[in-house]
Amino acid sequence: MARKTAVAKDKGRGIVWMQGLACGTCVAVAPAACGLLAVLLAPAILALLFERTPGRPIARAVLLCGAAACVGPLMTMWQAGPGTGFALLSDPGVVGTAWAACAGGWLLSQLLPIGIRGVLEAASLSRAVRLRAERERLAKAWGLEDQ
């Protein structure tokens, strides 16, 4: 059992090492794009660092919404050249939009389960009312009203 735990820890370290290698490669190849993405996705990066839930569902939602908001600025930077990265970061609309999208992902991950639970509760109550009415109708039809 101790062997399995050690192997699992080694696999986790290997994945972290590979992620670090990929990030280092990205920074070496396209530093302006990585800097832009690091600032625009700062809330998502923080969510990934601090969430401890298995699978990190909230951090994934924040990252997905934030990444969607980063497509436009990243394309603008690629078309205009790497020198526009700082100009994009100095625009509060660009950073604000990306961070608002991250906040929207967080809000969605918090409110969606509540909404789904409400819909399921309403469907369950509706079905219970229909089943009670059907039971009363059958009891009346079979002459079992007194029981």
Coordinates of C-alpha atoms in Angstrom, one line a residue:
M1 CA 0.0 0.0 0.0
A2 CA 2.9 2.4 0.8
R3 CA 4.3 1.6 -2.7
K4 CA 1.1 2.7 -4.4
T5 CA 1.1 6.0 -2.5
A6 CA 4.7 6.6 -3.4
V7 CA 4.0 5.9 -7.1
A8 CA 1.0 8.2 -7.1
K9 CA 3.0 11.0 -5.6
D10 CA 5.7 10.5 -8.2
K11 CA 3.2 10.7 -11.0
G12 CA 1.8 13.9 -9.5
R13 CA 5.3 15.4 -9.4
G14 CA 5.9 14.3 -13.0
I15 CA 2.8 16.1 -14.2
V16 CA 3.7 19.3 -12.3
W17 CA 7.2 19.1 -13.8
M18 CA 5.8 18.7 -17.3
Q19 CA 3.4 21.6 -16.8
G20 CA 6.4 23.8 -15.6
L21 CA 8.4 22.7 -18.6
A22 CA 5.5 23.6 -20.9
C23 CA 5.0 27.0 -19.2
G24 CA 8.8 27.7 -19.5
T25 CA 8.7 26.8 -23.2
C26 CA 5.8 29.2 -23.8
V27 CA 7.5 32.0 -21.9
A28 CA 10.7 31.5 -24.0
V29 CA 8.9 31.3 -27.3
A30 CA 6.2 33.9 -26.8
P31 CA 6.9 36.1 -23.7
A32 CA 4.5 38.9 -24.7
A33 CA 1.6 36.5 -25.2
C34 CA 2.4 34.7 -21.9
G35 CA 2.6 38.0 -20.0
L36 CA -0.7 39.1 -21.5
L37 CA -2.4 35.8 -20.6
A38 CA -0.9 35.8 -17.1
V39 CA -2.4 39.2 -16.3
L40 CA -5.8 38.5 -18.0
L41 CA -6.1 35.1 -16.4
A42 CA -4.8 36.2 -12.9
P43 CA -8.1 35.4 -11.2
A44 CA -8.2 31.9 -12.8
I45 CA -4.6 31.2 -11.8
L46 CA -5.5 32.2 -8.2
A47 CA -8.5 29.9 -8.3
L48 CA -6.4 27.0 -9.5
L49 CA -3.9 27.6 -6.8
F50 CA -6.3 27.9 -3.9
E51 CA -9.1 25.5 -4.7
R52 CA -8.7 22.1 -3.1
T53 CA -11.9 20.4 -4.3
P54 CA -11.2 17.2 -6.2
G55 CA -11.3 18.0 -9.9
R56 CA -11.3 21.7 -9.2
P57 CA -14.7 22.4 -10.8
I58 CA -14.9 26.1 -9.7
A59 CA -11.4 26.9 -10.9
R60 CA -12.1 25.1 -14.3
A61 CA -15.3 27.3 -14.8
V62 CA -13.3 30.4 -13.9
L63 CA -10.5 29.4 -16.3
L64 CA -12.9 28.5 -19.1
C65 CA -14.8 31.8 -18.9
G66 CA -11.6 33.8 -18.5
A67 CA -10.0 32.0 -21.5
A68 CA -13.0 32.9 -23.7
A69 CA -12.5 36.6 -22.8
C70 CA -8.7 36.4 -23.7
V71 CA -9.2 35.3 -27.3
G72 CA -9.9 38.8 -28.6
P73 CA -7.0 40.6 -26.9
L74 CA -4.6 37.7 -27.9
M75 CA -5.7 37.9 -31.5
T76 CA -5.3 41.6 -31.5
M77 CA -1.8 41.3 -30.1
W78 CA -0.8 38.6 -32.7
Q79 CA -2.1 40.8 -35.6
A80 CA -0.5 44.0 -34.4
G81 CA 2.7 42.6 -33.0
P82 CA 4.1 41.8 -29.6
G83 CA 4.6 45.5 -28.7
T84 CA 0.9 46.0 -28.3
G85 CA 0.8 43.7 -25.3
F86 CA 1.5 46.5 -22.8
A87 CA -1.0 48.8 -24.6
L88 CA -3.7 46.1 -24.2
L89 CA -2.8 45.7 -20.6
S90 CA -3.0 49.4 -20.0
D91 CA -6.6 49.4 -21.3
P92 CA -8.9 48.9 -18.3
G93 CA -11.6 47.6 -20.6
V94 CA -9.5 44.7 -21.7
V95 CA -8.4 43.7 -18.3
G96 CA -11.8 44.4 -16.8
T97 CA -13.6 42.3 -19.3
A98 CA -11.3 39.3 -18.8
W99 CA -11.6 39.6 -15.0
A100 CA -15.4 40.1 -15.2
A101 CA -15.6 36.9 -17.3
C102 CA -13.6 35.1 -14.6
A103 CA -16.0 36.4 -12.0
G104 CA -18.9 35.3 -14.2
G105 CA -17.5 31.8 -14.3
W106 CA -17.2 31.8 -10.5
L107 CA -20.7 33.1 -10.1
L108 CA -22.0 30.6 -12.6
S109 CA -20.4 27.8 -10.7
Q110 CA -21.9 29.0 -7.5
L111 CA -25.5 29.7 -8.7
L112 CA -26.0 27.0 -11.3
P113 CA -26.2 24.1 -8.7
I114 CA -28.8 26.1 -6.7
G115 CA -30.9 26.7 -9.8
I116 CA -30.7 23.0 -10.9
R117 CA -31.7 21.9 -7.4
G118 CA -34.7 24.2 -7.5
V119 CA -35.8 22.9 -10.9
L120 CA -35.4 19.3 -9.7
E121 CA -37.3 20.0 -6.5
A122 CA -40.2 21.7 -8.5
A123 CA -40.3 18.7 -10.8
S124 CA -40.3 16.3 -7.9
L125 CA -43.1 18.1 -6.1
S126 CA -45.2 18.3 -9.3
R127 CA -44.8 14.5 -9.8
A128 CA -45.7 13.8 -6.2
V129 CA -49.0 15.9 -6.6
R130 CA -49.8 14.0 -9.8
L131 CA -49.1 10.6 -8.1
R132 CA -51.3 11.5 -5.1
A133 CA -54.2 12.5 -7.4
E134 CA -53.8 9.3 -9.4
R135 CA -53.8 7.2 -6.1
E136 CA -56.9 8.9 -4.9
R137 CA -58.6 8.3 -8.3
L138 CA -57.7 4.7 -8.2
A139 CA -58.8 4.3 -4.6
K140 CA -62.1 5.8 -5.4
A141 CA -62.5 3.6 -8.5
W142 CA -61.7 0.4 -6.5
G143 CA -63.8 1.4 -3.5
L144 CA -60.8 1.7 -1.1
E145 CA -61.5 5.3 0.1
D146 CA -61.9 4.3 3.7
Q147 CA -58.5 2.7 4.0

